Coordinates of C-alpha atoms in Angstrom, one line a residue:
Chain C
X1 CA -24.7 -8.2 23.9
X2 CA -27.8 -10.3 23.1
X3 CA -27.8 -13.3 21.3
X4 CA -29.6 -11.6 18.1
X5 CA -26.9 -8.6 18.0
X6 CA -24.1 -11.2 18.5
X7 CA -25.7 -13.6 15.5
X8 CA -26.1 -10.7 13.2
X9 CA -22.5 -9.4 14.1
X10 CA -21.6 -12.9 13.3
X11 CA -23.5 -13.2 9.8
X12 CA -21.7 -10.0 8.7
X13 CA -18.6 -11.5 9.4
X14 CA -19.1 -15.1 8.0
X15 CA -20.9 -14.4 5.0
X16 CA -18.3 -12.8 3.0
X17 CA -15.8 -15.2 3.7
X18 CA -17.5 -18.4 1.8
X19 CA -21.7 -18.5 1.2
X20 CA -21.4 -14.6 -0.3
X21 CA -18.3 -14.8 -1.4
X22 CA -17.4 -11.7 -3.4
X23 CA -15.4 -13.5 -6.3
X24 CA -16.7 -17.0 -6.3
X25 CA -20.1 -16.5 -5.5
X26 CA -21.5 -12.9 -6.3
X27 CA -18.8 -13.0 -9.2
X28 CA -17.5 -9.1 -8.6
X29 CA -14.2 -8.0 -9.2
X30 CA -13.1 -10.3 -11.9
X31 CA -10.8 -7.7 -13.7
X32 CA -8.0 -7.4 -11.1
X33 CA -8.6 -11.1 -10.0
X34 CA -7.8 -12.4 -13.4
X35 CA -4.9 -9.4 -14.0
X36 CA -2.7 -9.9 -11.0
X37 CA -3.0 -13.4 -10.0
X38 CA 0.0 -14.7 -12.1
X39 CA 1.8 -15.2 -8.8
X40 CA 0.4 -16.0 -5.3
X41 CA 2.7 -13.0 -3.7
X42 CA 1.4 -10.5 -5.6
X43 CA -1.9 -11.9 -5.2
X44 CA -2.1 -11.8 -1.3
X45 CA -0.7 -8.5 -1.6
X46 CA -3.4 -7.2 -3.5
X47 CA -5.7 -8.7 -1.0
X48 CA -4.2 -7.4 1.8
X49 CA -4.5 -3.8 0.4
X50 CA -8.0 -4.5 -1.1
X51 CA -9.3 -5.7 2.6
X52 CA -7.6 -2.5 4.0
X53 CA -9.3 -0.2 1.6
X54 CA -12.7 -2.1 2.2
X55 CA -12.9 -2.1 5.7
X56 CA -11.7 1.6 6.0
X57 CA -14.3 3.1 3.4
X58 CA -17.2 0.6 5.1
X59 CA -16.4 1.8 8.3
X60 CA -16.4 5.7 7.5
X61 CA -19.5 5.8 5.1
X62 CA -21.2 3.8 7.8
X63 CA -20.0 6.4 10.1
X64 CA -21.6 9.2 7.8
X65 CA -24.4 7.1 6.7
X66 CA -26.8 9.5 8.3
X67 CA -24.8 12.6 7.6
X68 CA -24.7 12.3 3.7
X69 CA -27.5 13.5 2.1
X70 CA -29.3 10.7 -0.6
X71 CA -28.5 13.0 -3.9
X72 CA -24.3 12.7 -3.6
X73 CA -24.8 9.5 -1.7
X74 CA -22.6 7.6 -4.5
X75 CA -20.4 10.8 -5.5
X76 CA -19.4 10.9 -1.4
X77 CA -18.8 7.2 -1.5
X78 CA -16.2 7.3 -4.0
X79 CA -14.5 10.6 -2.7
X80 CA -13.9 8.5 0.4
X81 CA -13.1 5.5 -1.5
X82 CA -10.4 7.2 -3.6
X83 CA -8.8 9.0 -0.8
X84 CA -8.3 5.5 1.2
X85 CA -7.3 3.9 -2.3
X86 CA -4.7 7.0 -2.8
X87 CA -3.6 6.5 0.8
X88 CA -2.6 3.0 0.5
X89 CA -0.6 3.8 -2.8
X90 CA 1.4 6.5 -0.9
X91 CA 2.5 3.6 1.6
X92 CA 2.5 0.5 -0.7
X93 CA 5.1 2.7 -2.8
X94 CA 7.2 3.6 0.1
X95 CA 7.0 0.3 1.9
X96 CA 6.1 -2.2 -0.5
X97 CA 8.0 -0.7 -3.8
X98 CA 7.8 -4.5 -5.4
X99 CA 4.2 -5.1 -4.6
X100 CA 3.6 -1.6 -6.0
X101 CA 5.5 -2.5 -9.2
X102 CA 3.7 -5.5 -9.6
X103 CA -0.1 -4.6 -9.0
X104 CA 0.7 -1.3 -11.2
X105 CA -2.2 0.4 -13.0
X106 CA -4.5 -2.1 -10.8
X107 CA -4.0 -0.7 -7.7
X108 CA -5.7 2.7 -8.8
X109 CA -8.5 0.9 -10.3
X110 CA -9.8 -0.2 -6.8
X111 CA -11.3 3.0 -6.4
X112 CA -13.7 1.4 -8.9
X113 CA -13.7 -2.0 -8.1
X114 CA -17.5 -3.0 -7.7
X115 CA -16.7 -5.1 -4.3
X116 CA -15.9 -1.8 -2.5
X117 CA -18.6 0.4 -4.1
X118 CA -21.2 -2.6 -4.2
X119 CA -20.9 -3.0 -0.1
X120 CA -20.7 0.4 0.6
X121 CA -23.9 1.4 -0.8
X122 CA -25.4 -2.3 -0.1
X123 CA -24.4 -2.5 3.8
X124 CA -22.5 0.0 5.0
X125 CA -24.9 3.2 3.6
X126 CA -27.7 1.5 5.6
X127 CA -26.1 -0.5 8.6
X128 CA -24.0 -0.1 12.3
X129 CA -20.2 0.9 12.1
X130 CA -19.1 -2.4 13.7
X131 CA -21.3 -4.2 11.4
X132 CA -20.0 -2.2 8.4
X133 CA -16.2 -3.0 9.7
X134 CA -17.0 -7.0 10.0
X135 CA -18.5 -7.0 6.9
X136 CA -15.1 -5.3 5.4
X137 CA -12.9 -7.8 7.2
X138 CA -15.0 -10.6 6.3
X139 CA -16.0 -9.8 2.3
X140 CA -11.9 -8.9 2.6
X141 CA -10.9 -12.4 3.5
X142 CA -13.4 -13.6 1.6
X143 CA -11.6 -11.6 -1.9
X144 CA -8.1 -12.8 -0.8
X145 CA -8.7 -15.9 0.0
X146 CA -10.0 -16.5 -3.2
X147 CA -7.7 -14.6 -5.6
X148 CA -4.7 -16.3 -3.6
X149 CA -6.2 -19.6 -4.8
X150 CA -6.3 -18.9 -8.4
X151 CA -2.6 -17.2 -8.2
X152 CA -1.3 -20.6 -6.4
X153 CA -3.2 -22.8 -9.7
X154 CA -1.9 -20.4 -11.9
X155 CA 1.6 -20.2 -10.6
X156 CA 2.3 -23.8 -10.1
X157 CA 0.6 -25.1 -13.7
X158 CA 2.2 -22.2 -15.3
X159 CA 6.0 -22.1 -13.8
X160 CA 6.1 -25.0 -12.6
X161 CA 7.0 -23.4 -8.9
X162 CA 5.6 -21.5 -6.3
X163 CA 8.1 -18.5 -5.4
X164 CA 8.5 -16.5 -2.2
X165 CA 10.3 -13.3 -1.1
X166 CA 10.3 -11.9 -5.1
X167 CA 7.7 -9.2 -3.4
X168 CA 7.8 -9.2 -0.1
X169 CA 11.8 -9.1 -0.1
X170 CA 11.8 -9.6 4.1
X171 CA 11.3 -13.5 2.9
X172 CA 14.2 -15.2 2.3
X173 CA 13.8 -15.7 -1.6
X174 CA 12.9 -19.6 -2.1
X175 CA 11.2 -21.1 -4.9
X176 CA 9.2 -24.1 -4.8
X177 CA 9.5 -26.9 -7.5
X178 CA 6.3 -28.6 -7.8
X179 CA 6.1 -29.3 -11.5
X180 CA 10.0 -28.4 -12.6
X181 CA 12.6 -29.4 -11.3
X182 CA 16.5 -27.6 -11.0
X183 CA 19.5 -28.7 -10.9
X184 CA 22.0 -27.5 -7.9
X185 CA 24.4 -25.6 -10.9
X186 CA 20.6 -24.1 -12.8
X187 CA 19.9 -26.6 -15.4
X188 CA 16.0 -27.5 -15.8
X189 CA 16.4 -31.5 -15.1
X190 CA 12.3 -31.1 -16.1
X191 CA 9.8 -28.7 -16.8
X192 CA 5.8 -29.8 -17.0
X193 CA 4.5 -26.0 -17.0
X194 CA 2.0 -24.5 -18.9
X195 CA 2.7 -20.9 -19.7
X196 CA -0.6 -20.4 -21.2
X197 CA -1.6 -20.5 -17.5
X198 CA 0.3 -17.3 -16.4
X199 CA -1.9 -15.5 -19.5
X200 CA -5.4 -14.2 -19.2
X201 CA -6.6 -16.9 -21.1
X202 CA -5.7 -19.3 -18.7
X203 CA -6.7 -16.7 -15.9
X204 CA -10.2 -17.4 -17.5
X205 CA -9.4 -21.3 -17.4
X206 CA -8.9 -21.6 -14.0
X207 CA -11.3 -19.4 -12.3
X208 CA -14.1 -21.3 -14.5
X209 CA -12.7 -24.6 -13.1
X210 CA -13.1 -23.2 -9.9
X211 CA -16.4 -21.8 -10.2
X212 CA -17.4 -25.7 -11.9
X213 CA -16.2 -27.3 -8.6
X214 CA -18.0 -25.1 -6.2
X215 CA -20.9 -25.5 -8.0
X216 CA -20.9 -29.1 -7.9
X217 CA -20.1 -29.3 -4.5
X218 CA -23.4 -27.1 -4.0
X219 CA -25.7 -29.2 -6.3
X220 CA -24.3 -32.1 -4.6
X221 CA -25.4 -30.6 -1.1
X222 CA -28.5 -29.5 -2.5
X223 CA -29.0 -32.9 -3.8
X224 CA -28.3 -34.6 -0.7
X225 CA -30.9 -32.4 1.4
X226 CA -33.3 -32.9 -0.9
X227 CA -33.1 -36.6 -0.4
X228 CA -33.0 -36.5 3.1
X229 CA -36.7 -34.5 3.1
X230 CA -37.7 -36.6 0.2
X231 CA -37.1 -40.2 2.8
X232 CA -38.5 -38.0 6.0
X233 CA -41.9 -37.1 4.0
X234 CA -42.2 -40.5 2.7
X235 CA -41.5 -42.0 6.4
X236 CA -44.2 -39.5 7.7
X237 CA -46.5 -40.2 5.4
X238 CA -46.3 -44.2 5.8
X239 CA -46.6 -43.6 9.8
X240 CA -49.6 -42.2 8.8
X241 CA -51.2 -44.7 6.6
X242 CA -49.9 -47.3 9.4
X243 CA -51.8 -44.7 12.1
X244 CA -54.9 -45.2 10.0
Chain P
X1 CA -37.4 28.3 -2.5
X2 CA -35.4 28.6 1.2
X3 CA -35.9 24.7 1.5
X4 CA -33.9 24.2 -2.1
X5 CA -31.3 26.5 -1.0
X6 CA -30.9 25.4 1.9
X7 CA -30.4 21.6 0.4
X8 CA -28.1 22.6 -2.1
X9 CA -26.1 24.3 0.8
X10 CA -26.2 21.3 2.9
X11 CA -24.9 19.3 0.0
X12 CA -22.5 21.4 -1.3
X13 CA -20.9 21.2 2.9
X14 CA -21.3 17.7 3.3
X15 CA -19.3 16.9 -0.3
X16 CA -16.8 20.0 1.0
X17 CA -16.2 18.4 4.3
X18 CA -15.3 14.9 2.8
X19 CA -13.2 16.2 0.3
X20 CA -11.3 18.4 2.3
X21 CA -11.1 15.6 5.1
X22 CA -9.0 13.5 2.9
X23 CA -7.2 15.7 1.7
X24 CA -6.1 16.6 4.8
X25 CA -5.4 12.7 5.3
X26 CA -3.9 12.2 1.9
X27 CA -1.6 14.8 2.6
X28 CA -0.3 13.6 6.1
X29 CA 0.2 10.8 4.6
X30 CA 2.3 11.9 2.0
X31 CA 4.5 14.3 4.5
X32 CA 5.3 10.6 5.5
X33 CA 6.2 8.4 2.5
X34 CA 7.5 11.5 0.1
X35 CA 10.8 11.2 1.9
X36 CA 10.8 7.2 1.9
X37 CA 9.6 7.0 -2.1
X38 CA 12.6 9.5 -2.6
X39 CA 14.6 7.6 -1.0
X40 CA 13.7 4.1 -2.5
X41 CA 14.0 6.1 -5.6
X42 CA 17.8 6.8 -5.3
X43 CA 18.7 3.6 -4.6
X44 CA 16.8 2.1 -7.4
X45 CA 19.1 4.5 -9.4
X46 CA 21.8 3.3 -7.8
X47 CA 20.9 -0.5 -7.8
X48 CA 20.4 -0.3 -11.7
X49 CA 23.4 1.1 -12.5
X50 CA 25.7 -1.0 -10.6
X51 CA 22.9 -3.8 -12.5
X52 CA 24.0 -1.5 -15.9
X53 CA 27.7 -2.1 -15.4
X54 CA 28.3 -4.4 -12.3
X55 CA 32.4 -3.1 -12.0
X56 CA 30.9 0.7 -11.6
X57 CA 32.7 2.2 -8.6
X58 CA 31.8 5.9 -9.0
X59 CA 29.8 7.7 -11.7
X60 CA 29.2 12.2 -12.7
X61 CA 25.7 13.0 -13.4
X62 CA 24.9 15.2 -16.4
X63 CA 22.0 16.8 -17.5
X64 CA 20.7 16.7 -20.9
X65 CA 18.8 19.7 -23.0
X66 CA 15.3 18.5 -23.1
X67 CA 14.8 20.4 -25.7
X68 CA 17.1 18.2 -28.5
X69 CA 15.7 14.8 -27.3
X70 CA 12.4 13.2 -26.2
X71 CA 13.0 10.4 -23.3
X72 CA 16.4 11.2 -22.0
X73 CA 16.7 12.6 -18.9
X74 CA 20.1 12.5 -17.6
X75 CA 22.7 10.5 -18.5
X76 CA 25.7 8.9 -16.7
X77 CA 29.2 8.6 -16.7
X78 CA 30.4 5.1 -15.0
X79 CA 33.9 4.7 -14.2
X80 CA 35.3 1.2 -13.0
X81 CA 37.7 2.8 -10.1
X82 CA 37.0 5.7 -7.6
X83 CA 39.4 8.2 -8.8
X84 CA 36.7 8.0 -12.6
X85 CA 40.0 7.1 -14.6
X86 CA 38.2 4.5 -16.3
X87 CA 35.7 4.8 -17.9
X88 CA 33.1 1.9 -18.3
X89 CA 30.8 3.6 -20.8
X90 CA 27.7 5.9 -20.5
X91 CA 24.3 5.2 -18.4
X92 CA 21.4 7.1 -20.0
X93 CA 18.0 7.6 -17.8
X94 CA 15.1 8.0 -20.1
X95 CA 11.3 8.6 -19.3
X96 CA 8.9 7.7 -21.7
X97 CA 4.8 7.3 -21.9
X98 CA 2.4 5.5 -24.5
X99 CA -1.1 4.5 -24.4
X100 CA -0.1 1.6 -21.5
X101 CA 1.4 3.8 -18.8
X102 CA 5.0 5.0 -17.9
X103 CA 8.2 3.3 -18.6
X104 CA 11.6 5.0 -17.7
X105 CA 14.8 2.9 -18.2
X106 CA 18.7 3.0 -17.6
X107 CA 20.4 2.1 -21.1
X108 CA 24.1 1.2 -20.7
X109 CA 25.8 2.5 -24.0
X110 CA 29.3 1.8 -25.1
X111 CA 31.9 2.2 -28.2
X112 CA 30.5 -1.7 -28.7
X113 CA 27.0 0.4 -28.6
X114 CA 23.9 -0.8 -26.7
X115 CA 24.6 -2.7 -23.7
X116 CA 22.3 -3.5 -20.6
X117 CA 19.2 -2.2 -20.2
X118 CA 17.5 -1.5 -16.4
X119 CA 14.0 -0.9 -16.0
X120 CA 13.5 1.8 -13.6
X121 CA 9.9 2.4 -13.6
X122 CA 6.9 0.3 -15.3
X123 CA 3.3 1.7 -14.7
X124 CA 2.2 -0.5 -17.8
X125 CA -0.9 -3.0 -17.1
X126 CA 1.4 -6.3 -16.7
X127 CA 3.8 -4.3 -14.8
X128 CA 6.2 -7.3 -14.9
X129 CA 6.0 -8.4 -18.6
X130 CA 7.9 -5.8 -20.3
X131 CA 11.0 -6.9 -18.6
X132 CA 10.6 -10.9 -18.5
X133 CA 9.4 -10.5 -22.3
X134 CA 11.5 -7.8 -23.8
X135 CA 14.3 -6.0 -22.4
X136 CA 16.1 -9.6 -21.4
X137 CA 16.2 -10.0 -25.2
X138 CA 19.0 -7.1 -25.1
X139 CA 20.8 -8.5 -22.4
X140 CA 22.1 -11.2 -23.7
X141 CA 24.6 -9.5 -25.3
X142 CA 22.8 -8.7 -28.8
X143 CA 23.1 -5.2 -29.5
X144 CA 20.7 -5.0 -32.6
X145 CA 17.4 -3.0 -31.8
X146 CA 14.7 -5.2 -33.4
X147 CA 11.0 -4.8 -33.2
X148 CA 9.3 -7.3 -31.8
X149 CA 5.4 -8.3 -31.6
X150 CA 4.4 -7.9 -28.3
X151 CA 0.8 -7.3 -28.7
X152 CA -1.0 -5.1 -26.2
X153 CA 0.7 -5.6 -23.0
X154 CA 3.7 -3.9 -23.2
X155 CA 5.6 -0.9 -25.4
X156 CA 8.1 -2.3 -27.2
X157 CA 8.5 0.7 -29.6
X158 CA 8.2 3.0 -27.0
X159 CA 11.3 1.1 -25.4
X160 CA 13.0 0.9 -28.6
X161 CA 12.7 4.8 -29.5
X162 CA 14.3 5.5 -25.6
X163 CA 17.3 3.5 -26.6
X164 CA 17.5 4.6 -30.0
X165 CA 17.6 8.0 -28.3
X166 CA 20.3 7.3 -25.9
X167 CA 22.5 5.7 -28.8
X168 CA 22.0 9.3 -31.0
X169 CA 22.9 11.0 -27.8
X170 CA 26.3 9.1 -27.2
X171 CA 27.3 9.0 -30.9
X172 CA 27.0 12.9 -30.8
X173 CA 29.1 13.3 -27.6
X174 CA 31.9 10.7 -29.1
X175 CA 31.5 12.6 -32.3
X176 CA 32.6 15.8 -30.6

C-alpha cells in the first residue's frame, strides 16, 4: 500500500472522530442526541447501534455505488438504510430488550438521521468500500463519543450520579454518587442535582456549553498560529532590512 | 424510445434487487430473534405480575371479549399458594395507543380496588418517563385515578382510561 492510499485511508478514518465531527462540528443529528442522552448507558447504546447501521449502509452503497443508477440514487440509499436500521431493531429487541425500551421511537428514526444519509451520498456514493467502511467506523466514534459526553454532563448535574447495569443488565447494577450522596439504609444524606438537566432544555444547555468550549479552544489555536506567522514574517522581514 | 425503456427497466431492477435483498435479510433475521422477543416477552409477563402482586405463586389466564372493552386484553387471576386457593386479586393486561406511541400495562385490581400498576410496553418518545413520572404516583398505595398534567411526553389519559377499564371489568365480574 503506498503512502498516499494509506494517508487517505487514514484521513477517512480520523476525520470523523474529532476535526469533522458529526455532532460537534458539522452539527447533524441533534434530535436523537438531545432525546436520548438523559443517561450515559443509553447513550452509548445508541451509539453503538448508530455506528453499526453507518458502517453497514456505507459499506454496501459503496459496494453498489456504480450499480445504482443516479435517478433512485437517494430512494436506494434509504431502502438499504432502513433495512439495516430494521435489522438492528429485530436484535436490539431480542438482545438488548432495555436499550430497546429506552431509545424507543428513536431508534426507527435513524433511518432518517442526516449523519447516515449525509455520508452515504457524500462519501460512500462516490468513494472505495474500505474507505466507505473507515469512514463509517470513524464518523461512528466520532457520534458516540460525543453523545456519551453530553449523557455523562447531563446525568451527573441532573441525578446527581452516574448509574451502570440499568441497560445493559450483564453489569452488575452500581450507581455512582458524584453530586448526591446515600445513606447505607436509602436516605439522601445530600442532593446537589439539577433535574432541569435530564429535560430537553437542559439537553440544549449542555450541548451549547460544549459547542462554546470547542470553539474557544479553536479560536485559541487559531490565535496562536496566527501569532506564530505574525513573529516569523516580521523576523524575515527584519533579516531582510539587516541583509540590505 | 428503446433507450427510455430500457432505463426505466434498469431502474425498476436495480430498486427490485435491493428491496428484495433485504428483505431476504430482514427476514433471516427475524427467523432468529421472533423466538427470543417471544420469549423475553413471557417473562416480562411473568416478571410484572410477580412485580403486580409479589406473594403470586400461580395464576389462570382468561380472555376477555374485545368487543365490550377497548385496552383489555386478558386478564389474570393471581393466587398466593399453588393449589389457586387464595386468591390475591385480579391482573388485567391492557394495550392502548395515542398520538405518542403504544403503552400496554398490568393493572393489579382488588376489592380495595386499584392496586399496582406494571408497565409492559412503552413505545412513547421518552420511553422511560411515563413510568418515573406517572404510574409510581399509583404505587404508593393511593388508589384514586387523578389526572395529571403531564404535558407532551407521555399519555396520562390514555393510562388512566386502561385502568379505568380494568376497574369496570372487575366490578362487573364481582357484581356477578
Amino acid at each position: 500500500m503506498d503512502k498516499i492510499t494509506r494517508a487517505r485511508h487514514h484521513e477517512s478514518f480520523v476525520s470523523g472522530i474529532l476535526k469533522e465531527n458529526p455532532l460537534l462540528v458539522m452539527i447533524l443529528g441533534t434530535c436523537p442526541a438531545l432525546a436520548i442522552t438523559k443517561s450515559f448507558e443509553a447513550a452509548f447504546g445508541m451509539g453503538l447501534l448508530f455506528t453499526f447501521v453507518l458502517v453497514c449502509s456505507n459499506v454496501i452503497i459503496s459496494a453498489l455505488r456504480n450499480i445504482i443508477p443516479d435517478e433512485i440514487r437517494t430512494p436506494a440509499y434509504i431502502v438499504v438504510i432502513a433495512a439495516f436500521v430494521t435489522i438492528v431493531k429485530m436484535l436490539c429487541n431480542a438482545f438488548l430488550p432495555a436499550l430497546y425500551t429506552s431509545l424507543g421511537v428513536y431508534l426507527s428514526l435513524l433511518v432518517v438521521n442526516c449523519i447516515v444519509l449525509g455520508r452515504a451520498e457524500a462519501f460512500a456514493g462516490s468513494n472505495t468500500v474500505y474507505d466507505s467502511f473507515l469512514d463509517g467506523v470513524g464518523n461512528g466514534i466520532g457520534y458516540t463519543w460525543a453523545i456519551s459526553l453530553i449523557a455523562v454532563i447531563r446525568e451527573i448535574l441532573g441525578t446527581g450520579m452516574l448509574t451502570f447495569g440499568k441497560i445493559f443488565t450483564f453489569i452488575p447494577l452500581t450507581h455512582l454518587y458524584i453530586l448526591k450522596a446515600v445513606s447505607a439504609d436509602g436516605t439522601t444524606l445530600y442532593d446537589y442535582s439539577m433535574s432541569l438537566f435530564q429535560n430537553p432544555a437542559g439537553a440544549f444547555i449542555v450541548l451549547g456549553l460544549i459547542l462554546a468550549v470547542m470553539a474557544a479552544i479553536k479560536n485559541h489555536k487559531r490565535e496562536k498560529e496566527m501569532a506564530i506567522k505574525k513573529a516569523k514574517a516580521f523576523a524575515m522581514a527584519a533579516a531582510k532590512e539587516r541583509a540590505e | 424510445m428503446a433507450n427510455e425503456k430500457g432505463k426505466m427497466l434498469k431502474i425498476g431492477l436495480t430498486l427490485g434487487i435491493i428491496g428484495g435483498a433485504s428483505a431476504l435479510l430482514i427476514g433471516l433475521t427475524n427467523l432468529v430473534t421472533a423466538p427470543v422477543i417471544s420469549a423475553n416477552a413471557e417473562n416480562e409477563v411473568m416478571e410484572g405480575l410477580q412485580d403486580v402482586y409479589p406473594s403470586l405463586s400461580a395464576y389462570t389466564e382468561n380472555d376477555i371479549d374485545s368487543s365490550d372493552y377497548t385496552y383489555l386484553v386478558s386478564y389474570y387471576v393471581a393466587y398466593s399458594d399453588t393449589a389457586k386457593t387464595k386468591e390475591i386479586g385480579y391482573i388485567y393486561e391492557t394495550d392502548g395507543k395515542n398520538s405518542y406511541g403504544e403503552v400496554s400495562l398490568l393493572v393489579g385490581v382488588t376489592d380495595s380496588g386499584l392496586g399496582q400498576i406494571y408497565v409492559l410496553t412503552n413505545t412513547e418518545t421518552y420511553g422511560t418517563t411515563l413510568e418515573d413520572n406517572y404510574i409510581t404516583k399509583y404505587n404508593d398505595g393511593d388508589i384514586t385515578i387523578n389526572d395529571v398534567t403531564c404535558g407532551a411526553t407521555y399519555g396520562a389519559k390514555l393510562v388512566k382510561a386502561e385502568c379505568e377499564e380494568a376497574l369496570t371489568h372487575y366490578q362487573t365480574v364481582k357484581g356477578e
